[in-house]
Amino acid sequence: MIRFTHVGLTYHRAGAAGGDAVALDDIDFDIPDGGFRWLTGPSGAGKTSLLKLMYLAARPSSGRIDLLNTDTLRLDRRGTALLRRRIGVVYQDFRLLRHLSAYDNVALPLRLARRKEVQVRADVTELLRWVGLAGRLDHRPEELSGGEQQRVAIARAVITRPSLLLADEPTGNLDDDQAERLMHLIRSLNRMGTTIIVATHNMGLVARHPAPVLELVDGRLVRHG
Amino acid sequence: MAGWCGMAKRHASRADRIGLRAAMADRLLPFMVAAMSFLAALALAGSIAAGALASHWLSGAQGLMTVEVPTPTQPVAANGPLRQDAVLTLLQATRGLSDAHLLSGAELAALLKPWLGAAAADGTLPIALPAVIVVKADAQAPDAAVLGPKLASVAPGTIVDSGARWADRLAALTTSLRASAAAVLVIVALVAASVVAVAVRAGLSQRREAIEIIHGLGALDSDIANQFALRAMRLAATGGLLGGVVALPVLAWLALLSSSFVASAPAERPDLVTALPPLLWGVPVMFTLATALIGWLAAQVTVRGWLKRLA
Ligand SMILES: Nc1ncnc2c1ncn2[C@@H]1O[C@H](COP(=O)(O)OP(=O)(O)OP(=O)(O)O)[C@@H](O)[C@H]1O
Ligand SMILES: [Mg+2]
């Protein structure tokens, strides 16, 4: 269960002209375990900001957030880190480690969880093959195309079979075929119980895969359902 | 740097589970720590040598009083005892003094021989020698300043010489030398820790993006801090070992110099190797361990402090 209770987020911009920026205002919703939601809205509406709160990269300025049955405001540093491991994130800007190969990037979450190297090898190889990167294991991000990098980022986000998957514009660099493949992967994770939220501008994709929509406009939730 | 940029091998090694192994490839660090260790070794050697010399001198000076009685074989009065015997009797009767011993002619001659030559030995010295009485003094013994006049009232001209004042000054000197050495050690350790902290900080800001990503993937502060601490520990320990080893010959030489004060006969003088007190032989080991600890701790504190800025 994910529950936002009157959540607000204000970016404090010390010394900047224009002062503080209100990114989210009085957000209130909940998503049951195993649910799937599209997150839509115009650019600058606050989609990434909302996801940031969910992947614990920012703390709300007001309100309360419950994730995976945990009150996030009560977590200490260690608890926060351990909760992050149960959340897979596909960042809008990928955030791959530049000096590591595709293989090692995808292996990172498993290694953080101290998984056995034999198991790491099996899982990583299989998943990278599944996203069509079997021949790119040794490539560093700069040696991959935008779409390939995005698929590495997706593989890294799902390699641990997270309880919650947050994807920020995951099809931005993918062609229609690859986008459909990704949706197939996301759907099967969802069927296995992962709660999923996908932020996107791609209304065609939303139309092809009907599901409840969270729609943001100017930091306010204007639709849920 | 080479490990980071020109990484030839593509897969992270087993030990580098979270891809931060190449963090902080500061090649200068071991040399700076080595220099610190060298200084620390000198301070340590100085302190140990001062202690050894002082205790050698003190054991000679402390607790012994020397009493000189001029014209010892004259009677104190008509039919009275000899002056030296009168003084001896008084010393034996004084609380806190014991083992009063009148040096024999031969002992006296041996004592004077370095100054007066063979003449002292064959008794052909043209001057009348005073009697010398050596007596042990414990805590209850009277001060030389009190005992002197008391003895002089029996045998005028008698002089008391006590090692106490010397001993006090020597002890004060040793204490301040030790304190200075300790202060130097502390300062050197702090400087070494700062050097490590600066190197770690440089590594952190260079790897800022990677650390933020790993942090976002759920790495514990300890996961990240340990990567840096392991590396810092290795680099610092290398420096400690290097500094300790380089310091050894210098220490041996210093020990040899000071041993010439301690050993009286040239035959007793040890050579370069045996001159080194056993404690100093442990210097490279000790310094390796100490710098490893300093490197580990400094890196842990620095990284954990730095990570606080991440949510
Ligand atoms: N770190 C920040 N500091 C200050 N303001 C920020 C920060 N991040 C985002 N904002 C502002 O908050 C608002 C919401 O930004 P956000 O990135 O959440 O939008 P978005 O819906 O993800 O947009 P896009 O579709 O372009 O990715 C924007 O007005 C943005 O300028
Ligand atoms: Mg965004």
Coordinates of C-alpha atoms and ligand atoms in Angstrom, one line a residue:
Chain A
M1 CA 0.0 0.0 0.0
I2 CA 1.2 3.4 -0.9
R3 CA -0.5 6.3 0.8
F4 CA 0.1 10.1 0.3
T5 CA -1.6 12.2 3.0
H6 CA -1.8 15.9 2.3
V7 CA 1.7 15.9 0.9
G8 CA 3.5 19.1 -0.2
L9 CA 6.9 19.6 -1.6
T10 CA 8.6 23.0 -1.8
Y11 CA 12.1 23.4 -3.2
H12 CA 14.1 25.9 -1.2
R13 CA 16.3 27.8 -3.6
A14 CA 18.6 29.8 -1.3
G15 CA 19.5 33.2 -2.7
A16 CA 17.8 32.5 -6.1
A17 CA 15.6 35.0 -7.7
G18 CA 12.0 33.9 -7.5
G19 CA 12.6 32.3 -4.1
D20 CA 11.0 28.9 -3.1
A21 CA 9.3 26.8 -5.7
V22 CA 6.2 24.9 -4.8
A23 CA 6.5 21.6 -6.8
L24 CA 3.6 19.6 -5.1
D25 CA 0.6 20.9 -3.2
D26 CA -1.7 18.9 -1.0
I27 CA -1.3 15.5 -2.8
D28 CA -3.7 12.9 -1.4
F29 CA -4.1 9.4 -2.9
D30 CA -3.4 5.7 -2.2
I31 CA -2.5 2.8 -4.4
P32 CA -3.1 -0.8 -3.2
D33 CA -0.3 -3.4 -3.2
G34 CA 0.1 -4.8 -6.7
G35 CA -1.6 -1.8 -8.3
F36 CA -0.5 -0.1 -11.6
R37 CA -0.8 3.6 -12.2
W38 CA 0.1 5.9 -15.1
L39 CA 1.5 9.3 -13.9
T40 CA 0.8 12.0 -16.5
G41 CA 0.8 15.7 -16.8
P42 CA 2.5 18.5 -18.7
S43 CA 6.2 19.1 -18.4
G44 CA 7.0 20.8 -15.1
A45 CA 3.8 19.5 -13.5
G46 CA 5.7 17.7 -10.8
K47 CA 5.8 14.1 -12.0
T48 CA 9.5 13.6 -11.2
S49 CA 9.1 15.4 -7.9
L50 CA 6.3 13.0 -6.9
L51 CA 8.5 10.0 -7.8
K52 CA 11.4 11.5 -5.9
L53 CA 9.4 11.4 -2.8
M54 CA 8.6 7.8 -3.4
Y55 CA 12.1 6.7 -4.1
L56 CA 13.2 8.6 -1.0
A57 CA 15.5 11.1 -2.7
A58 CA 13.5 13.9 -1.1
R59 CA 11.5 14.4 2.0
P60 CA 8.0 16.0 1.9
S61 CA 7.8 19.6 3.2
S62 CA 4.4 18.7 4.6
G63 CA 2.1 15.7 5.0
R64 CA 2.9 12.0 5.4
I65 CA 4.0 9.3 3.0
D66 CA 3.5 5.6 3.7
L67 CA 5.4 3.2 1.4
L68 CA 5.3 -0.6 1.5
N69 CA 3.5 -0.3 4.9
T70 CA 6.2 1.9 6.3
D71 CA 5.8 5.5 7.6
T72 CA 8.7 7.0 5.7
L73 CA 9.1 10.0 8.1
R74 CA 10.0 7.6 10.9
L75 CA 12.8 5.9 9.2
D76 CA 16.4 6.4 10.2
R77 CA 19.3 6.4 7.6
R78 CA 19.7 2.7 7.7
G79 CA 16.0 2.0 7.5
T80 CA 15.7 4.4 4.6
A81 CA 18.6 2.7 2.7
L82 CA 17.0 -0.8 3.3
L83 CA 13.6 0.5 2.0
R84 CA 15.3 1.9 -1.1
R85 CA 16.5 -1.6 -1.9
R86 CA 12.9 -2.7 -2.3
I87 CA 12.2 0.1 -4.7
G88 CA 13.3 -0.2 -8.3
V89 CA 13.8 3.2 -10.1
V90 CA 14.2 4.0 -13.8
Y91 CA 15.4 7.6 -13.7
Q92 CA 14.5 10.0 -16.4
D93 CA 18.2 10.6 -16.9
F94 CA 19.2 6.9 -16.4
R95 CA 21.9 7.5 -13.9
L96 CA 24.2 4.7 -14.9
L97 CA 27.7 4.5 -13.5
R98 CA 29.9 5.8 -16.3
H99 CA 32.9 3.7 -15.5
L100 CA 31.1 0.4 -15.1
S101 CA 30.0 -1.9 -17.9
A102 CA 26.3 -2.6 -18.6
Y103 CA 26.8 -5.9 -16.8
D104 CA 28.2 -4.3 -13.7
N105 CA 25.6 -1.6 -13.7
V106 CA 22.8 -4.1 -13.6
A107 CA 24.7 -6.2 -11.1
L108 CA 25.0 -3.3 -8.6
P109 CA 21.8 -3.8 -6.7
L110 CA 22.4 -7.5 -6.3
R111 CA 25.9 -6.9 -5.1
L112 CA 24.7 -4.3 -2.6
A113 CA 22.4 -7.0 -1.3
R114 CA 25.4 -9.3 -1.1
R115 CA 24.0 -11.9 -3.5
K116 CA 26.3 -14.7 -4.5
E117 CA 28.4 -13.9 -7.6
V118 CA 27.2 -17.1 -9.4
Q119 CA 23.6 -16.0 -9.0
V120 CA 24.5 -12.5 -10.0
R121 CA 26.0 -13.8 -13.2
A122 CA 23.0 -15.9 -14.1
D123 CA 20.4 -13.2 -13.3
V124 CA 22.2 -10.3 -15.0
T125 CA 23.0 -12.2 -18.1
E126 CA 19.5 -13.5 -18.5
L127 CA 17.9 -10.1 -18.0
L128 CA 20.2 -8.3 -20.3
R129 CA 19.5 -10.9 -23.0
W130 CA 15.8 -10.4 -22.4
V131 CA 16.1 -6.6 -23.0
G132 CA 18.1 -7.3 -26.1
L133 CA 21.5 -6.4 -24.9
A134 CA 23.2 -9.9 -24.9
G135 CA 25.9 -8.5 -27.1
R136 CA 26.5 -5.4 -25.0
L137 CA 27.5 -6.8 -21.6
D138 CA 31.0 -5.3 -21.7
H139 CA 30.0 -1.9 -23.0
R140 CA 30.2 1.2 -20.8
P141 CA 27.3 3.6 -21.0
E142 CA 29.1 6.0 -23.3
E143 CA 29.5 3.1 -25.8
L144 CA 25.7 2.5 -25.8
S145 CA 22.9 4.3 -27.7
G146 CA 20.3 6.3 -25.7
G147 CA 17.8 3.5 -26.0
E148 CA 20.3 0.9 -25.0
Q149 CA 21.3 2.9 -21.9
Q150 CA 17.6 3.2 -21.1
R151 CA 17.2 -0.6 -21.3
V152 CA 20.3 -1.0 -19.0
A153 CA 18.6 1.4 -16.6
I154 CA 15.4 -0.6 -16.7
A155 CA 17.2 -3.9 -16.2
R156 CA 19.0 -2.4 -13.1
A157 CA 15.6 -1.3 -11.7
V158 CA 14.0 -4.7 -12.0
I159 CA 16.9 -7.1 -11.4
T160 CA 16.0 -7.4 -7.7
R161 CA 12.3 -8.0 -8.4
P162 CA 11.4 -4.9 -6.3
S163 CA 8.1 -4.5 -4.4
L164 CA 7.7 -1.1 -6.0
L165 CA 8.8 -0.1 -9.4
L166 CA 9.0 3.6 -10.3
A167 CA 9.7 4.5 -13.9
D168 CA 10.2 8.1 -15.0
E169 CA 9.6 8.4 -18.7
P170 CA 11.0 4.9 -19.4
T171 CA 10.1 4.9 -23.1
G172 CA 11.5 8.3 -23.9
N173 CA 14.3 6.9 -26.0
L174 CA 12.7 3.6 -27.2
D175 CA 11.0 2.9 -30.5
D176 CA 7.5 1.5 -30.5
D177 CA 8.6 -2.1 -30.6
Q178 CA 11.0 -1.7 -27.7
A179 CA 8.3 0.3 -25.8
E180 CA 5.9 -2.6 -26.2
R181 CA 8.5 -5.0 -25.0
L182 CA 9.1 -2.9 -22.0
M183 CA 5.4 -2.8 -21.3
H184 CA 5.3 -6.5 -21.5
L185 CA 8.1 -6.8 -18.9
I186 CA 6.4 -4.3 -16.7
R187 CA 3.0 -6.1 -17.0
S188 CA 4.6 -9.4 -16.0
L189 CA 6.3 -7.9 -13.0
N190 CA 3.0 -6.3 -12.1
R191 CA 1.2 -9.7 -12.4
M192 CA 3.9 -11.1 -10.0
G193 CA 2.8 -8.6 -7.4
T194 CA 5.1 -5.5 -8.0
T195 CA 3.3 -2.2 -7.5
I196 CA 4.1 0.0 -10.5
I197 CA 4.0 3.7 -11.3
V198 CA 5.1 4.9 -14.7
A199 CA 5.4 8.6 -15.5
T200 CA 5.0 9.3 -19.2
H201 CA 4.1 11.8 -21.9
N202 CA 3.3 9.0 -24.3
M203 CA -0.5 9.1 -24.4
G204 CA -0.5 6.5 -27.2
L205 CA 1.1 4.0 -24.8
V206 CA -1.4 4.9 -22.1
A207 CA -4.2 4.3 -24.5
R208 CA -2.8 0.9 -25.5
H209 CA -2.4 -0.2 -21.9
P210 CA -5.4 1.1 -20.0
A211 CA -4.9 1.6 -16.3
P212 CA -5.8 4.2 -13.6
V213 CA -4.1 7.5 -14.2
L214 CA -2.7 10.0 -11.7
E215 CA -2.7 13.3 -13.5
L216 CA -0.7 16.3 -12.2
V217 CA -1.1 19.9 -13.3
D218 CA 0.9 22.6 -11.7
G219 CA 1.8 20.4 -8.7
R220 CA -1.8 19.5 -8.0
L221 CA -3.5 16.1 -8.5
V222 CA -6.3 16.8 -10.9
R223 CA -7.3 13.2 -11.6
H224 CA -6.9 9.8 -9.9
G225 CA -8.7 6.9 -11.6
Chain B
M1 CA 43.8 8.0 -11.4
A2 CA 44.8 5.4 -13.9
G3 CA 42.6 2.8 -12.3
W4 CA 39.6 5.1 -12.6
C5 CA 39.9 6.6 -16.1
G6 CA 41.7 4.1 -18.2
M7 CA 40.1 1.0 -16.7
A8 CA 41.3 -1.6 -19.1
K9 CA 39.4 -4.4 -17.4
R10 CA 35.7 -4.1 -17.9
H11 CA 34.3 -6.2 -15.1
A12 CA 34.6 -4.9 -11.6
S13 CA 36.6 -7.3 -9.5
R14 CA 35.2 -9.4 -6.8
A15 CA 36.3 -7.1 -4.0
D16 CA 34.9 -4.1 -5.8
R17 CA 31.3 -5.1 -5.4
I18 CA 29.9 -1.6 -5.6
G19 CA 32.3 -0.1 -8.1
L20 CA 34.2 2.3 -5.8
R21 CA 37.4 0.4 -5.5
A22 CA 39.3 2.8 -7.7
A23 CA 38.1 5.7 -5.6
M24 CA 40.9 7.8 -4.1
A25 CA 43.9 6.6 -6.0
D26 CA 46.0 9.2 -4.3
R27 CA 49.6 8.2 -4.9
L28 CA 51.0 11.0 -2.8
L29 CA 49.3 9.8 0.4
P30 CA 51.7 7.0 1.3
F31 CA 54.7 9.3 1.0
M32 CA 53.1 12.0 3.2
V33 CA 52.2 9.4 5.8
A34 CA 55.7 8.0 5.5
A35 CA 57.2 11.5 6.3
M36 CA 54.9 11.8 9.3
S37 CA 55.9 8.3 10.5
F38 CA 59.5 9.2 10.2
L39 CA 59.0 12.3 12.4
A40 CA 57.0 10.3 14.9
A41 CA 59.9 7.7 15.0
L42 CA 62.4 10.4 15.8
A43 CA 60.2 11.8 18.5
L44 CA 59.7 8.3 19.9
A45 CA 63.4 7.6 19.8
G46 CA 64.2 10.9 21.5
S47 CA 61.8 10.2 24.3
I48 CA 63.1 6.6 24.8
A49 CA 66.7 7.7 24.8
A50 CA 66.1 10.5 27.2
G51 CA 64.3 8.1 29.5
A52 CA 67.2 5.6 29.3
L53 CA 69.9 8.1 30.0
A54 CA 68.0 9.7 32.8
S55 CA 67.3 6.5 34.5
H56 CA 70.9 5.5 34.2
W57 CA 72.1 8.7 35.7
L58 CA 69.4 8.7 38.3
S59 CA 70.1 5.2 39.6
G60 CA 73.6 6.5 40.3
A61 CA 72.7 9.8 41.8
Q62 CA 69.6 9.1 43.7
G63 CA 69.7 7.9 47.3
L64 CA 73.4 8.3 47.8
M65 CA 75.1 11.0 49.8
T66 CA 78.8 11.7 49.8
V67 CA 80.5 13.1 52.9
E68 CA 84.0 14.5 52.7
V69 CA 86.0 14.8 55.9
P70 CA 89.2 16.8 55.6
T71 CA 92.2 15.8 57.8
P72 CA 90.3 12.7 58.8
T73 CA 92.9 11.1 61.0
Q74 CA 93.2 13.9 63.5
P75 CA 91.3 13.5 66.8
V76 CA 88.3 15.8 67.3
A77 CA 89.7 16.7 70.7
A78 CA 92.5 15.5 73.0
N79 CA 91.9 11.8 73.6
G80 CA 88.8 12.1 71.4
P81 CA 88.0 9.8 68.4
L82 CA 89.4 10.5 65.0
R83 CA 87.4 13.0 63.0
Q84 CA 86.4 10.4 60.4
D85 CA 85.2 8.0 63.1
A86 CA 83.2 10.7 64.8
V87 CA 81.4 11.6 61.6
L88 CA 80.9 7.9 60.8
T89 CA 79.4 7.3 64.2
L90 CA 77.1 10.3 63.8
L91 CA 76.0 9.1 60.4
Q92 CA 75.2 5.7 61.7
A93 CA 73.1 7.2 64.4
T94 CA 71.1 9.3 62.0
R95 CA 67.6 8.2 61.0
G96 CA 67.2 7.5 57.3
L97 CA 70.8 6.9 56.6
S98 CA 72.3 3.4 56.3
D99 CA 75.3 1.5 54.9
A100 CA 77.8 4.3 55.7
H101 CA 81.0 3.2 54.1
L102 CA 84.4 4.7 54.5
L103 CA 86.2 4.4 51.2
S104 CA 89.5 2.6 51.6
G105 CA 92.8 4.1 50.3
A106 CA 92.6 1.8 47.3
E107 CA 89.0 2.7 46.4
L108 CA 89.9 6.4 46.7
A109 CA 92.9 5.9 44.5
A110 CA 90.8 4.2 41.9
L111 CA 88.3 7.0 42.0
L112 CA 91.0 9.6 41.6
K113 CA 93.1 7.8 39.0
P114 CA 91.5 9.3 35.9
W115 CA 92.3 12.7 37.2
L116 CA 95.6 12.3 39.1
G117 CA 97.2 9.4 37.4
A118 CA 99.4 6.7 38.8
A119 CA 100.5 8.9 41.7
A120 CA 97.1 8.4 43.3
A121 CA 97.7 4.7 43.4
D122 CA 101.1 4.4 44.9
G123 CA 100.3 6.9 47.7
T124 CA 103.0 9.3 46.7
L125 CA 100.5 12.1 46.3
P126 CA 101.9 15.3 47.8
I127 CA 98.5 16.4 49.2
A128 CA 96.5 15.2 52.1
L129 CA 93.3 13.5 50.9
P130 CA 90.0 13.9 52.7
A131 CA 88.2 10.8 53.8
V132 CA 85.2 10.0 51.7
I133 CA 82.2 8.3 53.2
V134 CA 79.3 7.1 51.0
V135 CA 76.0 6.6 52.7
K136 CA 72.6 5.5 51.5
A137 CA 69.8 7.9 52.2
D138 CA 66.1 7.0 52.2
A139 CA 63.1 9.3 52.3
Q140 CA 63.4 9.9 56.0
A141 CA 67.0 11.1 55.7
P142 CA 67.7 14.7 56.6
D143 CA 68.5 17.2 53.8
A144 CA 72.1 17.8 52.9
A145 CA 71.6 21.4 54.0
V146 CA 70.7 20.1 57.5
L147 CA 73.1 17.3 57.8
G148 CA 76.1 19.3 56.7
P149 CA 76.2 21.8 59.6
K150 CA 75.4 19.0 62.0
L151 CA 78.4 17.0 60.9
A152 CA 80.6 20.1 60.7
S153 CA 79.8 20.8 64.4
V154 CA 81.6 17.5 65.2
A155 CA 84.3 17.7 62.6
P156 CA 84.6 21.3 61.2
G157 CA 85.1 21.5 57.5
T158 CA 83.0 18.4 56.7
I159 CA 81.0 18.7 53.5
V160 CA 77.9 16.8 52.5
D161 CA 77.0 16.4 48.8
S162 CA 73.6 15.0 47.9
G163 CA 72.5 13.8 44.5
A164 CA 68.9 14.9 45.2
R165 CA 69.1 18.3 43.5
W166 CA 70.6 16.7 40.4
A167 CA 68.0 14.0 40.5
D168 CA 65.2 16.5 40.6
R169 CA 66.5 18.5 37.7
L170 CA 67.1 15.4 35.7
A171 CA 63.7 14.1 36.4
A172 CA 62.1 17.4 35.4
L173 CA 64.1 17.4 32.2
T174 CA 63.1 13.9 31.3
T175 CA 59.4 14.6 32.0
S176 CA 59.4 17.6 29.8
L177 CA 61.3 15.7 27.0
R178 CA 58.7 12.9 27.3
A179 CA 55.8 15.4 27.2
S180 CA 57.3 17.1 24.1
A181 CA 57.7 13.8 22.4
A182 CA 54.1 12.8 23.3
A183 CA 52.9 16.2 21.9
V184 CA 54.8 15.6 18.7
L185 CA 53.3 12.2 18.3
V186 CA 49.8 13.5 18.8
I187 CA 50.3 16.4 16.3
V188 CA 51.9 14.1 13.8
A189 CA 48.9 11.7 14.1
L190 CA 46.5 14.5 13.6
V191 CA 48.4 15.8 10.6
A192 CA 48.4 12.3 9.1
A193 CA 44.6 12.0 9.8
S194 CA 44.1 15.4 8.0
V195 CA 46.2 14.3 5.1
V196 CA 43.9 11.2 4.8
A197 CA 40.8 13.3 5.2
V198 CA 41.9 15.7 2.4
A199 CA 42.6 12.8 0.1
V200 CA 39.3 11.2 0.9
R201 CA 37.4 14.5 0.3
A202 CA 39.1 14.9 -3.0
G203 CA 38.0 11.3 -3.9
L204 CA 34.5 12.0 -2.8
S205 CA 33.9 15.1 -4.8
Q206 CA 35.5 13.4 -7.8
R207 CA 33.1 10.5 -7.4
R208 CA 30.1 12.5 -6.3
E209 CA 27.8 11.4 -9.0
A210 CA 28.6 7.7 -8.6
I211 CA 28.2 7.9 -4.9
E212 CA 24.8 9.6 -5.2
I213 CA 23.7 6.8 -7.6
I214 CA 24.9 4.0 -5.3
H215 CA 23.3 5.8 -2.4
G216 CA 20.1 6.0 -4.3
L217 CA 20.2 2.2 -5.0
G218 CA 20.2 1.6 -1.2
A219 CA 23.8 1.5 -0.3
L220 CA 24.3 1.9 3.5
D221 CA 26.7 4.6 4.6
S222 CA 28.9 1.8 5.8
D223 CA 29.0 0.2 2.3
I224 CA 30.4 3.4 0.9
A225 CA 32.6 4.4 3.9
N226 CA 34.2 1.0 4.0
Q227 CA 35.3 1.2 0.3
F228 CA 37.1 4.4 1.0
A229 CA 38.3 3.3 4.4
L230 CA 39.9 0.1 3.1
R231 CA 41.7 2.0 0.5
A232 CA 42.8 4.8 2.8
M233 CA 43.9 2.1 5.3
R234 CA 46.1 0.4 2.7
L235 CA 47.7 3.6 1.5
A236 CA 48.3 4.9 5.0
A237 CA 49.7 1.6 6.2
T238 CA 52.1 1.5 3.3
G239 CA 53.3 5.0 4.3
G240 CA 53.6 3.9 7.9
L241 CA 55.7 0.9 7.0
L242 CA 57.9 2.9 4.6
G243 CA 58.5 5.7 7.2
G244 CA 59.2 3.1 9.9
V245 CA 61.7 1.2 7.8
V246 CA 63.5 4.4 6.7
A247 CA 63.7 5.6 10.3
L248 CA 65.4 2.4 11.5
P249 CA 69.0 3.2 10.5
V250 CA 68.6 6.7 11.9
L251 CA 67.2 5.3 15.1
A252 CA 70.1 2.7 15.3
W253 CA 72.6 5.5 14.9
L254 CA 71.0 7.6 17.6
A255 CA 70.9 4.6 19.9
L256 CA 74.6 4.0 19.3
L257 CA 75.4 7.6 20.1
S258 CA 73.5 7.5 23.4
S259 CA 74.8 4.1 24.3
S260 CA 78.3 5.6 24.6
F261 CA 77.0 7.6 27.5
V262 CA 75.5 4.6 29.2
A263 CA 78.2 2.0 28.8
S264 CA 81.4 2.9 30.7
A265 CA 84.0 0.6 29.1
P266 CA 84.5 0.8 25.4
A267 CA 84.3 -3.0 25.3
E268 CA 80.7 -2.9 26.6
R269 CA 79.6 -0.6 23.7
P270 CA 77.2 -2.5 21.5
D271 CA 77.3 -2.4 17.8
L272 CA 74.8 -0.7 15.5
V273 CA 72.3 -3.6 15.6
T274 CA 72.3 -4.5 19.3
A275 CA 72.3 -0.8 20.2
L276 CA 68.7 -0.5 19.1
P277 CA 66.4 -1.1 22.0
P278 CA 64.0 -3.9 21.4
L279 CA 61.0 -1.6 21.4
L280 CA 62.4 0.4 18.5
W281 CA 62.7 -2.8 16.4
G282 CA 59.0 -2.9 16.6
V283 CA 58.7 0.6 15.1
P284 CA 57.9 -0.5 11.5
V285 CA 55.2 -2.9 12.7
M286 CA 53.8 -0.5 15.2
F287 CA 53.7 2.3 12.7
T288 CA 52.1 0.1 10.1
L289 CA 49.3 -0.7 12.5
A290 CA 49.0 2.8 13.8
T291 CA 48.8 4.4 10.4
A292 CA 46.4 1.7 9.2
L293 CA 44.1 2.6 12.1
I294 CA 44.5 6.3 11.5
G295 CA 43.7 5.9 7.8
W296 CA 40.7 3.8 8.5
L297 CA 39.2 6.1 11.1
A298 CA 39.9 9.3 9.3
A299 CA 38.3 7.9 6.1
Q300 CA 35.2 6.6 8.0
V301 CA 34.6 9.9 9.8
T302 CA 35.2 11.9 6.6
V303 CA 32.9 9.8 4.4
R304 CA 30.1 9.5 6.9
G305 CA 30.2 13.2 7.5
W306 CA 30.1 13.9 3.8
L307 CA 27.2 11.4 3.2
K308 CA 25.0 13.4 5.6
R309 CA 24.3 15.8 2.8
L310 CA 22.5 13.1 0.9
A311 CA 18.9 12.5 1.8
Ligands
LIG1 N1 15.8 20.7 -7.5 C1 14.9 21.6 -7.9 N2 15.0 22.8 -7.3 C2 14.0 23.8 -7.6 N3 13.0 23.6 -8.4 C3 12.8 22.3 -8.9 C4 13.8 21.3 -8.7 N4 13.4 20.2 -9.4 C5 12.2 20.6 -10.0 N5 11.9 21.8 -9.7 C6 10.7 22.5 -10.2 O1 9.6 21.8 -9.8 C7 8.6 21.7 -10.8 C8 8.2 20.3 -11.1 O2 9.4 19.7 -11.7 P1 9.4 18.1 -12.1 O3 10.7 17.8 -12.5 O4 8.8 17.4 -11.0 O5 8.4 18.2 -13.4 P2 8.0 17.0 -14.3 O6 6.5 16.8 -14.3 O7 8.8 15.8 -14.0 O8 8.5 17.6 -15.7 P3 9.0 16.8 -17.0 O9 7.8 16.2 -17.7 O10 9.6 17.8 -17.9 O11 10.0 15.8 -16.6 C9 9.2 22.5 -12.0 O12 8.6 23.8 -12.0 C10 10.6 22.5 -11.7 O13 11.2 23.7 -12.2
MG2 MG 10.3 14.7 -15.0

